[in-house]
Tab-separated table of N, CA and C in Angstrom:
chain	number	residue	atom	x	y	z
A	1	UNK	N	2.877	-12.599	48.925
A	1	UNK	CA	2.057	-12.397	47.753
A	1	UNK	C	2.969	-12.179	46.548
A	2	UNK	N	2.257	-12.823	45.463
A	2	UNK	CA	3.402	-12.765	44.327
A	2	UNK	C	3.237	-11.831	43.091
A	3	UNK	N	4.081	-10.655	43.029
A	3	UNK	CA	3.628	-9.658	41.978
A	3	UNK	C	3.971	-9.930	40.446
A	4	UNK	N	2.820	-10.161	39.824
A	4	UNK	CA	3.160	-10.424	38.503
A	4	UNK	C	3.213	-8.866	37.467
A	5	UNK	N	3.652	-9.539	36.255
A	5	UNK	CA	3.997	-7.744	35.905
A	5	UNK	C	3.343	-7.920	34.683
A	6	UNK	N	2.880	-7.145	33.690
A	6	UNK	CA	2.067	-7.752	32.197
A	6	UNK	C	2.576	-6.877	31.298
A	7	UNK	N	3.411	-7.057	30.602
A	7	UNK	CA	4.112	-6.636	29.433
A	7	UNK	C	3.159	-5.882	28.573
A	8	UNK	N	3.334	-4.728	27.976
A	8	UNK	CA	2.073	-4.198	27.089
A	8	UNK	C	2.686	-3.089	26.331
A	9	UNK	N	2.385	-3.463	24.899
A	9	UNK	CA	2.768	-2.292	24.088
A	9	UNK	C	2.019	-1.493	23.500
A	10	UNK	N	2.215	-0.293	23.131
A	10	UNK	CA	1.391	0.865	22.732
A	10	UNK	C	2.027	1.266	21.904
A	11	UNK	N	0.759	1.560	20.948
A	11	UNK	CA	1.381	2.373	19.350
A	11	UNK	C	0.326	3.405	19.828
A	12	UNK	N	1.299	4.424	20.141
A	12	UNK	CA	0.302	5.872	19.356
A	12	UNK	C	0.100	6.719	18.467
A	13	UNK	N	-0.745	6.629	18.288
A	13	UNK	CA	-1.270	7.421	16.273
A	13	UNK	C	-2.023	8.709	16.243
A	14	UNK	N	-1.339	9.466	15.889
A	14	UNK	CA	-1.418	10.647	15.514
A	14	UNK	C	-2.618	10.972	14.375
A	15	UNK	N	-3.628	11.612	14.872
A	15	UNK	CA	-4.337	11.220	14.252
A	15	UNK	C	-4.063	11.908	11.944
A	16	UNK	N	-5.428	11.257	11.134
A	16	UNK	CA	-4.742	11.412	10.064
A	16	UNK	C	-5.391	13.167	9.133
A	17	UNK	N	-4.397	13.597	8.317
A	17	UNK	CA	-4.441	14.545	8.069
A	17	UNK	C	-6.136	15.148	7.146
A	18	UNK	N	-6.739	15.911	7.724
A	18	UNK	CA	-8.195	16.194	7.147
A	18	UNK	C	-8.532	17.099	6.146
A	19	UNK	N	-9.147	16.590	5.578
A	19	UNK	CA	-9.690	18.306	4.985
A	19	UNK	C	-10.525	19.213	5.824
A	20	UNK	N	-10.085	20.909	4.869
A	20	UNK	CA	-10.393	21.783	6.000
A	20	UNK	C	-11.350	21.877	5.241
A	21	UNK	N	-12.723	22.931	5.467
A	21	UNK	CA	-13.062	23.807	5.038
A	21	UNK	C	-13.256	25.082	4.341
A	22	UNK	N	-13.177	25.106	4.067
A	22	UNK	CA	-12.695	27.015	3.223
A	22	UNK	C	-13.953	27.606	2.387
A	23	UNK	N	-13.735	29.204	2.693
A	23	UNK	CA	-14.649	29.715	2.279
A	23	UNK	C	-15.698	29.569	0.734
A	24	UNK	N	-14.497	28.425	0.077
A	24	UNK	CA	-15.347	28.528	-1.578
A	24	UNK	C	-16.369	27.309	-1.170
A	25	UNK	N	-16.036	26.504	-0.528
A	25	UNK	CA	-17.311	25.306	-0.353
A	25	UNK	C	-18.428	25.966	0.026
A	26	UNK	N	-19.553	25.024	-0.801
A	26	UNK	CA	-21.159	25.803	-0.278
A	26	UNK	C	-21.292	25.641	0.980
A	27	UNK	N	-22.222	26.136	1.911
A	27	UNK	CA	-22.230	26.241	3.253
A	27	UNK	C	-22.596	25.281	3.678
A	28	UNK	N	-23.275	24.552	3.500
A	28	UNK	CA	-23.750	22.691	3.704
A	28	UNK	C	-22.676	21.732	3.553
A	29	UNK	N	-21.651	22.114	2.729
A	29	UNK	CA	-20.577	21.336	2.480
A	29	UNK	C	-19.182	22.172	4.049
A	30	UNK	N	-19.193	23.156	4.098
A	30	UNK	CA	-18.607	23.495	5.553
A	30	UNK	C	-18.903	23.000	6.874
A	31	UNK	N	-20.234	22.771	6.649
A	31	UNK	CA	-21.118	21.853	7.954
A	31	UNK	C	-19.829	20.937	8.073
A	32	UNK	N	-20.696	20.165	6.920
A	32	UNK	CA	-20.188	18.767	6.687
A	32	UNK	C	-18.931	18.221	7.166
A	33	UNK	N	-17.579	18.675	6.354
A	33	UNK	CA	-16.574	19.097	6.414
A	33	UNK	C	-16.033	19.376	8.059
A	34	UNK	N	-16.522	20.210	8.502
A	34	UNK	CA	-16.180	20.298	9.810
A	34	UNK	C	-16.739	19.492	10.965
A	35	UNK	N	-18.166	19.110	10.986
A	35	UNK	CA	-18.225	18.058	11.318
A	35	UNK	C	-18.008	16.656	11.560
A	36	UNK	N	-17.410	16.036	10.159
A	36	UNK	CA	-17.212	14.763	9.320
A	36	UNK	C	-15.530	14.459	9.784
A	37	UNK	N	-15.072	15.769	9.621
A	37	UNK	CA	-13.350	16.088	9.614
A	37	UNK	C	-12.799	14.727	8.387
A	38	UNK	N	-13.397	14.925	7.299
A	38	UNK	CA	-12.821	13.387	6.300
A	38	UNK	C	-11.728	13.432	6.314
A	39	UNK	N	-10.817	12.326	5.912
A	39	UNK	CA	-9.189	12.611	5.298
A	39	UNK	C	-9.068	12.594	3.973
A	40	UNK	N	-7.716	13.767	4.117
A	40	UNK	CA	-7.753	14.161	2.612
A	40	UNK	C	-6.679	12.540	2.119
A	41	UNK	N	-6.531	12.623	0.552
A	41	UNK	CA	-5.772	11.713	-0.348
A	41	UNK	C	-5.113	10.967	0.858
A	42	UNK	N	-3.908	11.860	1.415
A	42	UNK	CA	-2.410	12.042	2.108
A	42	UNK	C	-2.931	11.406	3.322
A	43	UNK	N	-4.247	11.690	3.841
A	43	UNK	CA	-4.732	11.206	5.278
A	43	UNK	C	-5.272	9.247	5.059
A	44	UNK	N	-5.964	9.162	4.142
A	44	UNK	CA	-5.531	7.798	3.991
A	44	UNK	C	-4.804	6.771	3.357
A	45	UNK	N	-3.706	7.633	3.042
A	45	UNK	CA	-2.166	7.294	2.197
A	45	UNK	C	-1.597	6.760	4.189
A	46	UNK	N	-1.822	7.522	4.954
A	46	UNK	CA	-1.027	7.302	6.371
A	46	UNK	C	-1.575	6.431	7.044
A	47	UNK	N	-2.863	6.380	6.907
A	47	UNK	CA	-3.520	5.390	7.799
A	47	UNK	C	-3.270	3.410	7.031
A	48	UNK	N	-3.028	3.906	5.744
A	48	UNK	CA	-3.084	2.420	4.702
A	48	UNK	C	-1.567	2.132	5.325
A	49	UNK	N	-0.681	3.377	4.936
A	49	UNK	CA	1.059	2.528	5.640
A	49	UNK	C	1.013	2.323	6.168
A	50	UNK	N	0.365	3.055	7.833
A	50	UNK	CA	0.522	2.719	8.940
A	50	UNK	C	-0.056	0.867	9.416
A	51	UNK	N	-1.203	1.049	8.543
A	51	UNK	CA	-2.110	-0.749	8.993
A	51	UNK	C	-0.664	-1.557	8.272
A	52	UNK	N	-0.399	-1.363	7.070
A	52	UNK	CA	0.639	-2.152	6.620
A	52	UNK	C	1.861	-2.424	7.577
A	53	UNK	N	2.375	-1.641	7.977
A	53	UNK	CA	3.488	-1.590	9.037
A	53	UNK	C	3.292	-2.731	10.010
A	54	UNK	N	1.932	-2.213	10.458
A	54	UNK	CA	1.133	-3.225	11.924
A	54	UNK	C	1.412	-4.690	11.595
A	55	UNK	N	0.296	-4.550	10.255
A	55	UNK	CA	0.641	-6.299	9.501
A	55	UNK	C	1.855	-7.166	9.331
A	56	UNK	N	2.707	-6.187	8.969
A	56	UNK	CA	4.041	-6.523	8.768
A	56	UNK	C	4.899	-6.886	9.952
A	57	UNK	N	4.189	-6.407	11.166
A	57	UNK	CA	5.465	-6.706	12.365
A	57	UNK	C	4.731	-7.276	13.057
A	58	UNK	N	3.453	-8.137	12.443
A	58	UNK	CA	2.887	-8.883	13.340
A	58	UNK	C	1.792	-8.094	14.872
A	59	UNK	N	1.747	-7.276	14.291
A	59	UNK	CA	1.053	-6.340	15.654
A	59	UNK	C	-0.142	-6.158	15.096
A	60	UNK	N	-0.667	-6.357	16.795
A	60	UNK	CA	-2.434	-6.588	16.884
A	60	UNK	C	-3.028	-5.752	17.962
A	61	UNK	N	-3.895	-5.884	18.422
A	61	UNK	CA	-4.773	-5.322	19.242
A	61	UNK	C	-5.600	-5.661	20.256
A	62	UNK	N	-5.497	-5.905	21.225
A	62	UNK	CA	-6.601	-6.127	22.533
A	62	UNK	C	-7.348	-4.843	22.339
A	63	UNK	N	-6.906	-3.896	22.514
A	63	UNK	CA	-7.564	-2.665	23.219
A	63	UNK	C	-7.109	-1.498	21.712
A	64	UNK	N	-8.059	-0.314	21.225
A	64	UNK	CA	-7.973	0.824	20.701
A	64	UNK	C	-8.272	1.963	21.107
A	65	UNK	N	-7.942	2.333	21.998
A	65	UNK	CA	-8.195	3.849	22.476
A	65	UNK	C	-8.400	4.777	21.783
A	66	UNK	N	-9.177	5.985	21.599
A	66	UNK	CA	-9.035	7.209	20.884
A	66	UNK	C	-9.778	8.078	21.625
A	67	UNK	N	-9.721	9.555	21.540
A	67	UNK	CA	-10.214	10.563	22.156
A	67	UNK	C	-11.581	10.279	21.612
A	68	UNK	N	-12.695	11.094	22.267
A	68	UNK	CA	-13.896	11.113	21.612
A	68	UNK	C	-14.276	12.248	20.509
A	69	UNK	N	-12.520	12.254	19.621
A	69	UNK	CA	-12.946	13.718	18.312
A	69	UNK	C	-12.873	12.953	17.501
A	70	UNK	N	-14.221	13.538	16.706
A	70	UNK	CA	-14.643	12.518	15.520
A	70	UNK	C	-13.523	11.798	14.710
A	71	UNK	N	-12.110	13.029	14.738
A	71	UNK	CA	-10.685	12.417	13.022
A	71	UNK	C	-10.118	11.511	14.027
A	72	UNK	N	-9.862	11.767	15.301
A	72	UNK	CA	-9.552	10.030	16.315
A	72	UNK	C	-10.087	9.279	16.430
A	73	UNK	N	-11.903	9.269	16.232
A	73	UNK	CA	-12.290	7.548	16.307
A	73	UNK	C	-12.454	7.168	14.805
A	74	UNK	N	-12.482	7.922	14.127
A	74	UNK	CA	-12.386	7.576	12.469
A	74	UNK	C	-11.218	7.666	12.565
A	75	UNK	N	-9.631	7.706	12.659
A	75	UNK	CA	-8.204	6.960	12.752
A	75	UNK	C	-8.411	5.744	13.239
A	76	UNK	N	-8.892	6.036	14.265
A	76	UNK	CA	-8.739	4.194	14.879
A	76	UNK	C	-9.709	3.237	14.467
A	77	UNK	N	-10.924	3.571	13.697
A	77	UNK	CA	-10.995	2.523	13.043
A	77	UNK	C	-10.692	2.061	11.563
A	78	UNK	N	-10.314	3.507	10.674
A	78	UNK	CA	-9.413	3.066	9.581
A	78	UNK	C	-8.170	2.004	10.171
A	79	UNK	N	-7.697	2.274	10.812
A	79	UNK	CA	-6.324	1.575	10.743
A	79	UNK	C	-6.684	0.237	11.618
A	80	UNK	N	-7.751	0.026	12.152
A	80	UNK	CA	-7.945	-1.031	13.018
A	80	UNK	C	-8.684	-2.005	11.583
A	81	UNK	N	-9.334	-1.317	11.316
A	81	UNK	CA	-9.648	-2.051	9.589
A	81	UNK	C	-8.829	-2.625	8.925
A	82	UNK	N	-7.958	-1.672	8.283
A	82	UNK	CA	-6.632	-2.076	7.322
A	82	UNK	C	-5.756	-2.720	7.859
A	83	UNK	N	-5.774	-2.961	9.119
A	83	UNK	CA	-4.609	-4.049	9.385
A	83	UNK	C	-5.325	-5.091	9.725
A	84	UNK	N	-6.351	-5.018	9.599
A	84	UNK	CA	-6.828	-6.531	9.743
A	84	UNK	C	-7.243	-7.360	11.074
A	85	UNK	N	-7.996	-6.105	12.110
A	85	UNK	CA	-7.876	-6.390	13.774
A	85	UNK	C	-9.461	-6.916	13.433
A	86	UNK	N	-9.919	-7.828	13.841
A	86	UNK	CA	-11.171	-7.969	14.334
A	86	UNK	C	-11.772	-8.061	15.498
A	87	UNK	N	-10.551	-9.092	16.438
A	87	UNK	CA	-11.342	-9.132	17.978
A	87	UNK	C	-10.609	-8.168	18.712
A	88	UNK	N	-11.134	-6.975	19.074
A	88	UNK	CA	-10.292	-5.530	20.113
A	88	UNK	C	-11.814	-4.889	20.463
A	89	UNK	N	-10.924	-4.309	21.696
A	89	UNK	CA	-12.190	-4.066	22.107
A	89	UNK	C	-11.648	-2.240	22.496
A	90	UNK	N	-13.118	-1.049	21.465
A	90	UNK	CA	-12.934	-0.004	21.265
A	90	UNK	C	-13.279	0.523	22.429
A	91	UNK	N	-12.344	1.719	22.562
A	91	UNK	CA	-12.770	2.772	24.004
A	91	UNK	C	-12.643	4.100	23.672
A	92	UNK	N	-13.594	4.903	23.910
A	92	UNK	CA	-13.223	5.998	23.868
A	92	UNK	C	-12.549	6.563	25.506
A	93	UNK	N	-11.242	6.869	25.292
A	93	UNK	CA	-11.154	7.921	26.586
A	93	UNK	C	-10.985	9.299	26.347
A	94	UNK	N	-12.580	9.865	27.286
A	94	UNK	CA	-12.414	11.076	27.641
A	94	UNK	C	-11.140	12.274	28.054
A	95	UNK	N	-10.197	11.545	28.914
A	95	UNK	CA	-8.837	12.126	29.167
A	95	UNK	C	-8.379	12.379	28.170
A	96	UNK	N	-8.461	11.928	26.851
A	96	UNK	CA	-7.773	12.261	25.585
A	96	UNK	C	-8.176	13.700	25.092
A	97	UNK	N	-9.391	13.990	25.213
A	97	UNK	CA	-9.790	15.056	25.104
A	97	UNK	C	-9.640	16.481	25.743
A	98	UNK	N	-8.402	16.384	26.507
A	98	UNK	CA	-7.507	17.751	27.080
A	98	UNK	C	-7.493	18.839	26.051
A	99	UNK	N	-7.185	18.214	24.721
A	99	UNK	CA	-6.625	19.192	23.871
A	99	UNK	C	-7.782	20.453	23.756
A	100	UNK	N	-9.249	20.228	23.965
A	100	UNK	CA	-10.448	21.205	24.192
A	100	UNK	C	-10.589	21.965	25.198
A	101	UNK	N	-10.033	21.621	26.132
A	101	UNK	CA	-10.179	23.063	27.525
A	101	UNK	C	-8.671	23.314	28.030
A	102	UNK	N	-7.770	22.546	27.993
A	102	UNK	CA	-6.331	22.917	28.706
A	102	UNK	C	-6.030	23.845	28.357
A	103	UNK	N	-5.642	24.968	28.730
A	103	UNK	CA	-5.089	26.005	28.726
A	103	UNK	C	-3.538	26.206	28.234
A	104	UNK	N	-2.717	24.603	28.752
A	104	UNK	CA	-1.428	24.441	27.983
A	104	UNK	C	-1.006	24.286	26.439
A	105	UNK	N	-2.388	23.488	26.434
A	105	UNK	CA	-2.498	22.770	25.092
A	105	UNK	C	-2.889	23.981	24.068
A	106	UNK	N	-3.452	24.601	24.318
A	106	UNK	CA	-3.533	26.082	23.667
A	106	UNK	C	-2.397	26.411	23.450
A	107	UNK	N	-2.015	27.145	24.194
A	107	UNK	CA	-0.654	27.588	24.104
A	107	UNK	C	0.535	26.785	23.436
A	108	UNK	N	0.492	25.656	23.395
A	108	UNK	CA	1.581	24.743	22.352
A	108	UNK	C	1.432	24.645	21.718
A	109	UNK	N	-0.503	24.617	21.031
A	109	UNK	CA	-0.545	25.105	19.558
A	109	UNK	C	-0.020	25.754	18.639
A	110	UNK	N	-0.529	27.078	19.991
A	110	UNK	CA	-0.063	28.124	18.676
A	110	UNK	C	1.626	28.555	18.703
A	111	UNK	N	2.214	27.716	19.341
A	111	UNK	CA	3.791	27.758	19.704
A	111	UNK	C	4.093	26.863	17.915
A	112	UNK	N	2.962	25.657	18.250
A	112	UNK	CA	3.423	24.866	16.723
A	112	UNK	C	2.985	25.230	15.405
A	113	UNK	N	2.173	26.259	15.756
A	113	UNK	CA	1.480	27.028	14.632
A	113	UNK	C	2.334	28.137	14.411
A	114	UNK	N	3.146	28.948	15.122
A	114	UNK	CA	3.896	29.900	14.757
A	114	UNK	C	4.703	29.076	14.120
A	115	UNK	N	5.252	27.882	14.324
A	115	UNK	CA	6.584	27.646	13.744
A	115	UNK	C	6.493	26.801	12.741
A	116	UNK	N	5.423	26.299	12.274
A	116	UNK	CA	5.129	25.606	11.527
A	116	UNK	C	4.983	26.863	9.965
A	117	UNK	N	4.444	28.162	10.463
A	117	UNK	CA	4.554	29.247	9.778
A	117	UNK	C	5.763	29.535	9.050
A	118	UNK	N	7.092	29.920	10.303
A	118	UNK	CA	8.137	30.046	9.656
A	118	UNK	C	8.919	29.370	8.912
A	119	UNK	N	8.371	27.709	9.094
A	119	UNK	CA	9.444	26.942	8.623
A	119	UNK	C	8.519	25.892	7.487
A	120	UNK	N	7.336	26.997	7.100
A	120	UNK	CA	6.487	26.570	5.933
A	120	UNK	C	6.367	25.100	6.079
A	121	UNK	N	5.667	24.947	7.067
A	121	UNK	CA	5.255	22.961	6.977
A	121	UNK	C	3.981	23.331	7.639
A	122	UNK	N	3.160	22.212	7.110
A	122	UNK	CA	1.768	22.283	7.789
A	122	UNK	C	2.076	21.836	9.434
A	123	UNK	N	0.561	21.723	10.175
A	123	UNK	CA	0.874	21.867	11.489
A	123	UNK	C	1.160	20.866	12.100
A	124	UNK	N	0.797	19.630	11.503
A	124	UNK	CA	0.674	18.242	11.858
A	124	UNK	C	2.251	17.980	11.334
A	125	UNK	N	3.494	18.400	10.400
A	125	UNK	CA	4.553	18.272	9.827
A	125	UNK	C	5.456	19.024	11.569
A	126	UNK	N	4.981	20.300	11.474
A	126	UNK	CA	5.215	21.067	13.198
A	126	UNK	C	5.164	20.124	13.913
A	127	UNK	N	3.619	19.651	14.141
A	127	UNK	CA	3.659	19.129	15.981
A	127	UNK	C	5.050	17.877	15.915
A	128	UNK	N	5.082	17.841	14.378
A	128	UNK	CA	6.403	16.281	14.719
A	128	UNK	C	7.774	16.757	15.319
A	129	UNK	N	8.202	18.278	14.494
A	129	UNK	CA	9.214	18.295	14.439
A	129	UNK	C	9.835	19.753	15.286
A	130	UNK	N	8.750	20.467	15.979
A	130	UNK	CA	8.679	21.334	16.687
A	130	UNK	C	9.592	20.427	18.439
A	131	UNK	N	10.630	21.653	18.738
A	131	UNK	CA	11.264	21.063	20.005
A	131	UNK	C	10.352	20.525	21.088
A	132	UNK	N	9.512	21.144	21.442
A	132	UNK	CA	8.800	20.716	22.125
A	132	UNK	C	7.159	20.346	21.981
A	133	UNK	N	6.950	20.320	20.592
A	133	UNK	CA	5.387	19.357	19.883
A	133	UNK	C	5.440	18.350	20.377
A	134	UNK	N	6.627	17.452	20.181
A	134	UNK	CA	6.526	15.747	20.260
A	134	UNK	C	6.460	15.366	21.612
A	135	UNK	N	7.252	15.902	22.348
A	135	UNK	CA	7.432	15.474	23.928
A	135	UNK	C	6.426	15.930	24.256
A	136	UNK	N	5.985	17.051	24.494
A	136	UNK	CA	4.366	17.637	24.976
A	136	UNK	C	3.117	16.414	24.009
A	137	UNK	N	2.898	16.166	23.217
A	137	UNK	CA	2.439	14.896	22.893
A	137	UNK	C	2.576	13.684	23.330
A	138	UNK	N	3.564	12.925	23.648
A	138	UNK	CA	3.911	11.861	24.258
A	138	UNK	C	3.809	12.134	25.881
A	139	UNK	N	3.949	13.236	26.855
A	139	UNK	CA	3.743	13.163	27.735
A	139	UNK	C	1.852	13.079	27.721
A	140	UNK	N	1.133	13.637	27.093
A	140	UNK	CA	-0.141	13.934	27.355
A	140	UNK	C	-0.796	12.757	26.957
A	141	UNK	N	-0.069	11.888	25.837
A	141	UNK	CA	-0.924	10.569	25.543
A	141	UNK	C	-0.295	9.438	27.050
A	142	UNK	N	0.771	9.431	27.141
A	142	UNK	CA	1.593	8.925	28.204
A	142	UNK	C	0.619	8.864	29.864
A	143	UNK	N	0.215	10.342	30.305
A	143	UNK	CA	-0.333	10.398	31.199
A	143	UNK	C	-1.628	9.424	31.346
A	144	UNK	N	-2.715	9.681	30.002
A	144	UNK	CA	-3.806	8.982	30.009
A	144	UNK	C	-3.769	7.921	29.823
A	145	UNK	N	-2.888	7.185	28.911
A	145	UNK	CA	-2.528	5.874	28.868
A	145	UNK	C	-2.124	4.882	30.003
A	146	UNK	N	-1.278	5.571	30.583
A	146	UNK	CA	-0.822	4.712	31.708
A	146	UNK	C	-2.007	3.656	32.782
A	147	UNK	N	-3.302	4.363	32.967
A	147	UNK	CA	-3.912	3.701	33.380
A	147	UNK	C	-4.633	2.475	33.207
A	148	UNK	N	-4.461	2.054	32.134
A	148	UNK	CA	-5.191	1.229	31.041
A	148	UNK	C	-4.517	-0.081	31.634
């Protein structure tokens, strides 16, 4: 029997930076806001480079994965937009969604939240550059991915 092998690349995207909530918004607008999770200016300043990048190196899409949290399937289809994907076919995977009950994933938060504190960068600037943010990220997208 003859084993064939299928070459496949993966971009994973972090999802893009949101606005929060805060106590001066009217309370209908906190709903909203937290529900909606929009991106701020900076959040679709990342998602526009990022489609550009795609365009630019010729990269496309069979498949878009994203967790089922609202700022991941609104990432993946901003950027599946702006670069210009039409035929892919969207999935949500559930496995993506660890970051809501794991008990690890807690805990590396607030590992990237302390240090994101001391070294005055927001948390999403942390999870990049924190020793162990990125690898604990890439293993956890890594795990769920692999099956695909």
């Amino acid at each position: 029997m003859k084993t064939v092998h299928k070459v496949v690349s993966v971009v994973d995207v972090r999802h893009y930076e949101r606005i929060k909530a805060t106590p001066e918004m009217p309370a209908e607008e906190q709903v909203r806001v937290r529900a909606e999770q929009p991106p701020t200016l900076k959040g679709v300043w990342e998602c526009q480079t990022l489609a550009n990048i795609l365009k630019e190196r010729g990269i496309s899409a069979q498949v878009v994965a994203a967790s089922p949290q609202p700022r991941a399937i609104t990432t993946a289809v901003m950027v599946s937009r702006l670069a210009g994907w039409e035929n892919y076919e969207a999935i949500k995977l559930e496995e993506l969604d660890v970051a809501s009950t794991d008990p690890r994933v807690k805990e590396m938060r607030e590992k990237v939240k302390a240090f994101a504190k001391e070294q005055d960068l927001s948390n999403d600037e942390a999870q990049l550059l924190h020793p162990q943010g990125l690898a604990y990220m890439w293993q956890q997208s890594h795990r769920c991915l692999k099956g695909l």
